[in-house]
mmCIF file of C-alpha atoms in Angstrom:
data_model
loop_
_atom_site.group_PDB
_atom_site.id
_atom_site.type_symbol
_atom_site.label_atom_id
_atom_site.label_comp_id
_atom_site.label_asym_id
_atom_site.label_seq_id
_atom_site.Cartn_x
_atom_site.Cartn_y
_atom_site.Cartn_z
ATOM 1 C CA UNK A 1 -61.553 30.757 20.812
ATOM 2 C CA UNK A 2 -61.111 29.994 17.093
ATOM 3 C CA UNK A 3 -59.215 33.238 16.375
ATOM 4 C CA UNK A 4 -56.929 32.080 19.109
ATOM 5 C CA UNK A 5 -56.277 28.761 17.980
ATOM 6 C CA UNK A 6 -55.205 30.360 14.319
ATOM 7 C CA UNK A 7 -52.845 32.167 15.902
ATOM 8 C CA UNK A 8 -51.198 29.836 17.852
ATOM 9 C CA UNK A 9 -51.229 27.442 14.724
ATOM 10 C CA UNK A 10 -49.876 30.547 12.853
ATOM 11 C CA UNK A 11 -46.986 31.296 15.389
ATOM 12 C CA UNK A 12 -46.127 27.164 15.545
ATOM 13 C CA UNK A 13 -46.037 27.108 11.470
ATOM 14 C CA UNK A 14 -43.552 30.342 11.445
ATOM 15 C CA UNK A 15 -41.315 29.219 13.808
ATOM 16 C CA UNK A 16 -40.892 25.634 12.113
ATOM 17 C CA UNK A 17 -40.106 27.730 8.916
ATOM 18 C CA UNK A 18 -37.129 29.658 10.880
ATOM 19 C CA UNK A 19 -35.586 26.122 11.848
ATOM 20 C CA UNK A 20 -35.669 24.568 8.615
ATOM 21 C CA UNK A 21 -38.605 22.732 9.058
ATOM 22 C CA UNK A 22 -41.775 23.033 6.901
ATOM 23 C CA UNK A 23 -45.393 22.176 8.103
ATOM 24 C CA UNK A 24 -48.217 20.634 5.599
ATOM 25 C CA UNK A 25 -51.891 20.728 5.947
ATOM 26 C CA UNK A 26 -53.739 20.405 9.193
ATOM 27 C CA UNK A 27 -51.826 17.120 10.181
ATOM 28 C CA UNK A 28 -48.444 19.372 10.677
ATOM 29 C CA UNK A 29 -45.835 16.932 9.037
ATOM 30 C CA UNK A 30 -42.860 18.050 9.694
ATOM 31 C CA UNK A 31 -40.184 17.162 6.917
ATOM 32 C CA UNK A 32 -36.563 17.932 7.368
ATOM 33 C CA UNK A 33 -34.507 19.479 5.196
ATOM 34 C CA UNK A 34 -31.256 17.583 3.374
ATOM 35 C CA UNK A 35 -28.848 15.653 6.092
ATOM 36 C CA UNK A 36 -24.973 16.346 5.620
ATOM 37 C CA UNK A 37 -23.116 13.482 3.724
ATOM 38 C CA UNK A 38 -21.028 12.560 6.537
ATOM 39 C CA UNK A 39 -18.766 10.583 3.739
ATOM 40 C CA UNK A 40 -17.627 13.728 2.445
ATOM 41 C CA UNK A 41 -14.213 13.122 3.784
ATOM 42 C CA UNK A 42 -13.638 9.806 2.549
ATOM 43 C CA UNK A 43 -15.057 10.595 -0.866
ATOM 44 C CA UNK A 44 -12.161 13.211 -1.804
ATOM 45 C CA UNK A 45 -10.054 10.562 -2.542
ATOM 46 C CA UNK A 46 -10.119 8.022 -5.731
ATOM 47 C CA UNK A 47 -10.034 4.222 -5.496
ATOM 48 C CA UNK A 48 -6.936 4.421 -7.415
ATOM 49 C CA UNK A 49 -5.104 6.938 -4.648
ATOM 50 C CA UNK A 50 -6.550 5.017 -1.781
ATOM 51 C CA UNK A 51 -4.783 1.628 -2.807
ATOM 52 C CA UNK A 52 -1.732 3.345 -3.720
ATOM 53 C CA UNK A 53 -1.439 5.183 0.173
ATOM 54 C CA UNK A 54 -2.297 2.111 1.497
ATOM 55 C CA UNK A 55 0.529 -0.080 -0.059
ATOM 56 C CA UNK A 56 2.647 2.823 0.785
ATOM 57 C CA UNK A 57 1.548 2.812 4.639
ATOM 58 C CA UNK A 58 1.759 -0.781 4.435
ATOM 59 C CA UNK A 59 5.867 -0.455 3.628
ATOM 60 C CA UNK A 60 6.173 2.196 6.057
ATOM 61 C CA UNK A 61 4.673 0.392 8.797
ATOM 62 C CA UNK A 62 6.827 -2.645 7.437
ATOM 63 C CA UNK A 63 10.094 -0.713 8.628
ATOM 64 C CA UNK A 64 9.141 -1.287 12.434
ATOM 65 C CA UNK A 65 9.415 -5.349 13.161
ATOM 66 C CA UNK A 66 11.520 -5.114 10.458
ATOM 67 C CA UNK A 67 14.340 -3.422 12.173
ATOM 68 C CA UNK A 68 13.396 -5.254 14.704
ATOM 69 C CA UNK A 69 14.644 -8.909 13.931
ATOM 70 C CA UNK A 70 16.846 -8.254 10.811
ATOM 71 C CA UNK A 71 19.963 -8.303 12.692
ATOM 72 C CA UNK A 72 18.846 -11.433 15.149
ATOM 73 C CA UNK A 73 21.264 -13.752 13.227
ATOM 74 C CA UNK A 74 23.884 -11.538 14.295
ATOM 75 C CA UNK A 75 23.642 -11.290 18.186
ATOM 76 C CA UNK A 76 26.491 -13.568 18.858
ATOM 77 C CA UNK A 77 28.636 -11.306 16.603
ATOM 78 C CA UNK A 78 27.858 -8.301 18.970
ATOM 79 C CA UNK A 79 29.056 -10.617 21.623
ATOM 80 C CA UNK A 80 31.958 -11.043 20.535
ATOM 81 C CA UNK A 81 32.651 -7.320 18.480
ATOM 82 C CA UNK A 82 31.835 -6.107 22.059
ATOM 83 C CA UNK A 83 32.888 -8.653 24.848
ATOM 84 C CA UNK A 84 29.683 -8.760 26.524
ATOM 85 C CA UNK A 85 27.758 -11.863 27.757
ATOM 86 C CA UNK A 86 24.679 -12.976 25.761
ATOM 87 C CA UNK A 87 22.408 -11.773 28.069
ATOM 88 C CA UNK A 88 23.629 -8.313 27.229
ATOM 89 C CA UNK A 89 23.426 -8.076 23.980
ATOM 90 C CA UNK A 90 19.822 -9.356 23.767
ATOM 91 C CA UNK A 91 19.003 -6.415 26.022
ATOM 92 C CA UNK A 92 19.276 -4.260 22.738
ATOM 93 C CA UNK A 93 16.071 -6.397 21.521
ATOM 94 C CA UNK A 94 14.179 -5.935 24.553
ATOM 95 C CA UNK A 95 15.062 -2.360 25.062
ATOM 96 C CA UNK A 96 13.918 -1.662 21.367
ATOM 97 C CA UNK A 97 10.466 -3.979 21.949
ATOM 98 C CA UNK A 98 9.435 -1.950 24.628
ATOM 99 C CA UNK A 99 10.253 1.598 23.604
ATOM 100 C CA UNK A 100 8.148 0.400 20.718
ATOM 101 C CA UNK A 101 5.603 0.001 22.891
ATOM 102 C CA UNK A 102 5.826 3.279 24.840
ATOM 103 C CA UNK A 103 6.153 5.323 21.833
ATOM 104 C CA UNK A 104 2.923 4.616 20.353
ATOM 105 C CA UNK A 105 0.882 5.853 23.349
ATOM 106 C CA UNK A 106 2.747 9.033 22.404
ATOM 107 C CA UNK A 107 2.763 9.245 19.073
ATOM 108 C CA UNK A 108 -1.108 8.646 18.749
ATOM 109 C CA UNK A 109 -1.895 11.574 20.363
ATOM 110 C CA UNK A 110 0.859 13.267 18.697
ATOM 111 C CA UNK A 111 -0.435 12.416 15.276
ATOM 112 C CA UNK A 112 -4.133 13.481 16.077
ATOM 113 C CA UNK A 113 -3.003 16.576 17.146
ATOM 114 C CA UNK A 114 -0.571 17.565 14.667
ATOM 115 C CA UNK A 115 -1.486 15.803 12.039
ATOM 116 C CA UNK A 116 -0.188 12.011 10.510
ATOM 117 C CA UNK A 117 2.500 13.234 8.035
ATOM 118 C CA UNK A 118 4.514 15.973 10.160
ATOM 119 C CA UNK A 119 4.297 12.650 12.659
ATOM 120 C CA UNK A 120 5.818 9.965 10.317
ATOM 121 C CA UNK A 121 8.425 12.497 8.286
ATOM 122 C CA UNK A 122 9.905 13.744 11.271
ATOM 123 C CA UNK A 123 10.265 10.113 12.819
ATOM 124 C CA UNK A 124 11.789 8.561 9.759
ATOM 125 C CA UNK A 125 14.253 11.365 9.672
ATOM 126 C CA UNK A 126 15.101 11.201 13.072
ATOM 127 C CA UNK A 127 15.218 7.045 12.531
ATOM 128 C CA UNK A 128 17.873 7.297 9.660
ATOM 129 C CA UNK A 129 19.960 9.257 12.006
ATOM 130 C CA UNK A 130 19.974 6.923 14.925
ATOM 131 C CA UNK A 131 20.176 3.651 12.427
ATOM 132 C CA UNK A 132 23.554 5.130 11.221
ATOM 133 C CA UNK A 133 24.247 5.841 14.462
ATOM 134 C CA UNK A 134 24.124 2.343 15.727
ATOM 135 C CA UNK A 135 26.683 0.870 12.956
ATOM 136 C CA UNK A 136 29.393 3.054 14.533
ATOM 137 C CA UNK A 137 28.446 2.382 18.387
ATOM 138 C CA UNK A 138 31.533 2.168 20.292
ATOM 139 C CA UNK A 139 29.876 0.263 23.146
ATOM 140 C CA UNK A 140 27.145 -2.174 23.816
ATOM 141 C CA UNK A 141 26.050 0.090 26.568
ATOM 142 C CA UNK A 142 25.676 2.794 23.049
ATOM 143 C CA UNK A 143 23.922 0.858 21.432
ATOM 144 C CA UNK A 144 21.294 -0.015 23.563
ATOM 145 C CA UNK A 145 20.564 3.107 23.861
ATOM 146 C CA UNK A 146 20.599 4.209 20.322
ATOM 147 C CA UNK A 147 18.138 1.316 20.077
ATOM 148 C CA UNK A 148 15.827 2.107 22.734
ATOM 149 C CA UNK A 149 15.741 5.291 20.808
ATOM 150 C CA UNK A 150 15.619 3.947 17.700
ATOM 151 C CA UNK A 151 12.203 1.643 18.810
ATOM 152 C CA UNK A 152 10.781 5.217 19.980
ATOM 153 C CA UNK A 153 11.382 6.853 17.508
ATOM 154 C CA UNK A 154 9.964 4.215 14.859
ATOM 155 C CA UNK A 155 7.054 3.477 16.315
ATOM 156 C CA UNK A 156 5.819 7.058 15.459
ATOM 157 C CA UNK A 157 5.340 5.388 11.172
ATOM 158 C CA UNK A 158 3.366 3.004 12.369
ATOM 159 C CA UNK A 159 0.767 4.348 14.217
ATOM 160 C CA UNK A 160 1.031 7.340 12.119
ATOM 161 C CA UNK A 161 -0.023 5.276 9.113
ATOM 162 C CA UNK A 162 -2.265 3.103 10.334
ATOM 163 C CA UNK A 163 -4.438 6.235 11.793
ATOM 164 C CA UNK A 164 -4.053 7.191 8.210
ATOM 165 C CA UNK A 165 -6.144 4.285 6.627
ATOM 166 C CA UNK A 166 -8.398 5.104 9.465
ATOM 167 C CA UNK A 167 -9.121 8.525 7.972
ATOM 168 C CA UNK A 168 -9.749 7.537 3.996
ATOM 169 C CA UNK A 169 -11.561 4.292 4.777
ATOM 170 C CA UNK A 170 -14.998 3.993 5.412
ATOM 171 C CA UNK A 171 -15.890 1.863 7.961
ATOM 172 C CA UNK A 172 -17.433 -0.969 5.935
ATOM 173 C CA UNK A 173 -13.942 -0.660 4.073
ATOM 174 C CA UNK A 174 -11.645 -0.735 6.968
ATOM 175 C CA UNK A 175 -11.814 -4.036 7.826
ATOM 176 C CA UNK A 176 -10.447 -5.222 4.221
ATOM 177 C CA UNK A 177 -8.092 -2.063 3.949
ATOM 178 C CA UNK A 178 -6.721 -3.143 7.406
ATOM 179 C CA UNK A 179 -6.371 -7.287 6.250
ATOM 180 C CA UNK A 180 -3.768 -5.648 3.339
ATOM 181 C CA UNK A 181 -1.946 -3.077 5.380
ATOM 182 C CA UNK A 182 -1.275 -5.308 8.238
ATOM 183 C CA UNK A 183 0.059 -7.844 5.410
ATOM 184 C CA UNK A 184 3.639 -6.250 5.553
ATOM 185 C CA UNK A 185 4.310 -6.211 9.188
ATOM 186 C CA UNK A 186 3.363 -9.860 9.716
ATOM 187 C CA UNK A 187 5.651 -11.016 6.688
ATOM 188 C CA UNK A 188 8.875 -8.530 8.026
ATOM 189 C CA UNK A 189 9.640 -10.515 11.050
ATOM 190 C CA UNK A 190 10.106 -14.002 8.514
ATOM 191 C CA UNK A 191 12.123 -12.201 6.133
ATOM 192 C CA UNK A 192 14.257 -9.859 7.823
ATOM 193 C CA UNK A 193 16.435 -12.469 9.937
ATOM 194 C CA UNK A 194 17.097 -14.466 6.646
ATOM 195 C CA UNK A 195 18.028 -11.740 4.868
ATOM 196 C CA UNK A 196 20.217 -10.305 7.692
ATOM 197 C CA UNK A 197 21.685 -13.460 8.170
ATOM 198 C CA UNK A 198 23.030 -13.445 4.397
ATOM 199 C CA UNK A 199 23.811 -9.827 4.633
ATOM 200 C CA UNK A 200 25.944 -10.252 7.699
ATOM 201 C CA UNK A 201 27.424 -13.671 6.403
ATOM 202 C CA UNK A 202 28.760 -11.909 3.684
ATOM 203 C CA UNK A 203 29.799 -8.943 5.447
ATOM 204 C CA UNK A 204 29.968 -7.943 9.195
ATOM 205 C CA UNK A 205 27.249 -6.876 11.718
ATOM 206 C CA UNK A 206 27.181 -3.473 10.781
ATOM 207 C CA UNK A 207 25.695 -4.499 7.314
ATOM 208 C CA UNK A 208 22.024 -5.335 9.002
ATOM 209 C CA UNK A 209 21.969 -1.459 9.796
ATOM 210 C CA UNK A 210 23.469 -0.324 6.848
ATOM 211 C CA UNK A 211 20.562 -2.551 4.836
ATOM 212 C CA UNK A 212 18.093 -0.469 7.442
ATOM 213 C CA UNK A 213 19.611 2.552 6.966
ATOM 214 C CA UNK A 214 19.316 1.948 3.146
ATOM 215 C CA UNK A 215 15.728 0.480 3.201
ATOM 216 C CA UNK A 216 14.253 3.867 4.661
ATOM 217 C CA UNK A 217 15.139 6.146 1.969
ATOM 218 C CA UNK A 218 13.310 4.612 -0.680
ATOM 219 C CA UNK A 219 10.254 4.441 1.869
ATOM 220 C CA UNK A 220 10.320 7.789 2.658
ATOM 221 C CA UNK A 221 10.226 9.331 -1.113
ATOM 222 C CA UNK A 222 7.688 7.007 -1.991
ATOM 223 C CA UNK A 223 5.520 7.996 1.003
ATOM 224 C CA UNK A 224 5.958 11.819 -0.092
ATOM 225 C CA UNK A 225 5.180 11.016 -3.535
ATOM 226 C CA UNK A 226 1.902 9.434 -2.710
ATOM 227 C CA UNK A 227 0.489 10.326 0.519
ATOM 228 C CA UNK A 228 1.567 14.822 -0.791
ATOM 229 C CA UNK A 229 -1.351 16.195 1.516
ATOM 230 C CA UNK A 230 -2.468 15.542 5.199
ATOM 231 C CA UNK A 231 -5.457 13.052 5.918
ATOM 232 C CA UNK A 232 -6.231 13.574 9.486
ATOM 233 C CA UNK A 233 -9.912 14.769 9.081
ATOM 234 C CA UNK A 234 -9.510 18.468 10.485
ATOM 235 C CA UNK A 235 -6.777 19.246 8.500
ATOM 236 C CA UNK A 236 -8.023 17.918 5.007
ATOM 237 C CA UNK A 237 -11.637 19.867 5.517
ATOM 238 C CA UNK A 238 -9.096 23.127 6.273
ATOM 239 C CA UNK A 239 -7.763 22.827 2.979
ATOM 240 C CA UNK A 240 -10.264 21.806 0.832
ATOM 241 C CA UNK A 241 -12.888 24.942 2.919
ATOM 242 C CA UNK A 242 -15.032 22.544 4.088
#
């Protein structure tokens, strides 16, 4: 009965051993071995490079309600340029607020499965083409739909960058890191109609998109300057062989 009992203490100890496990004295503790640092992938980057891709998605998200009420002051301009009612013309705002609204439920996924940069490069690219677009719009029935395209199409930067401080923030960090990035696109809506009203004072309607048009390039080389590899979790442990 005693020989048995060895045994089958015997056979218990050696298969703890084969699953990492280790057995001591007649009490059988098991201790485990060393947990994975599940922090890995927010530790790769410094405190210095995380401020600096924040600011950055910070101005890229910026771009969005930006575009969005920049050229308010100049509504009754396109009413006149194009003949239309008022009514009409603020159908390009509406149009653009709800393809805002669409394209984020697509490019969320997007993003996760392709990754965040491929998301926002391709969408400012595409933007800058459908900005310049708009300033030579024969009709208003053009350029609402060059802005409902345009609200697509921009919507892709910001919930490509705000998934990005999702994936090099912590979660006890997020909630600060999210306070500063959300800073921009609550100040671009008071800003961008006074500064499109002087701009268009000055000028003609066409200047609002021209400033867009303008504002993007800077954004975009300063977002591949700082933010030069991909965050999204999968593909930053595939090039780092994690």
């Amino acid at each position: 009965m005693e020989s048995q009992r060895a045994r089958v203490d015997s056979d218990r100890s050696l298969g703890l051993k084969q699953q990492g496990f280790k057995s001591s004295g007649s009490n059988e503790d098991v201790e485990k071995g060393p947990e994975p640092d599940f922090y890995d992938m927010y530790n790769i980057y410094s405190r210095s490079g995380k401020r600096a891709i924040l600011l950055t998605c910070g101005l890229i998200a910026f771009i969005s309600p930006f575009t969005d009420t920049v050229y308010l002051p100049v509504l009754p301009d396109l009413a006149v340029y194009y003949d239309v009612s008022d009514s009409m013309v603020a159908i390009t705002v509406s149009a653009y607020l709800g393809a805002v609204g669409v394209g984020q439920l697509f490019f969320g996924p997007l993003s996760d499965r392709y990754g965040r940069l491929v998301v926002i490069y391709a969408g400012l690219i595409i933007y800058e083409a459908l900005t310049v677009a708009c300033i030579f719009a024969p009709t208003i029935q053009v350029l609402i739909v060059l802005r409902t395209l345009e609200g697509f199409v921009v919507s892709s930067s910001m919930v490509a960058a705000q998934s990005i401080i999702t994936d090099i923030f912590p979660a006890e960090e997020l909630g600060s890191a999210m306070g500063v990035f959300f800073f921009p696109v609550l100040v671009a809506p008071i800003v961008a109609p006074m500064l499109g009203g002087a701009i268009a004072q000055q000028f003609h309607w066409q200047s609002t998109f021209m400033l867009l048009a303008a504002l993007t390039v800077p954004i975009a080389l300063l977002s591949m300057a700082v933010i030069r590899h991909e965050t999204h979790h999968w593909f930053a442990a595939r090039r780092l062989g994690l």
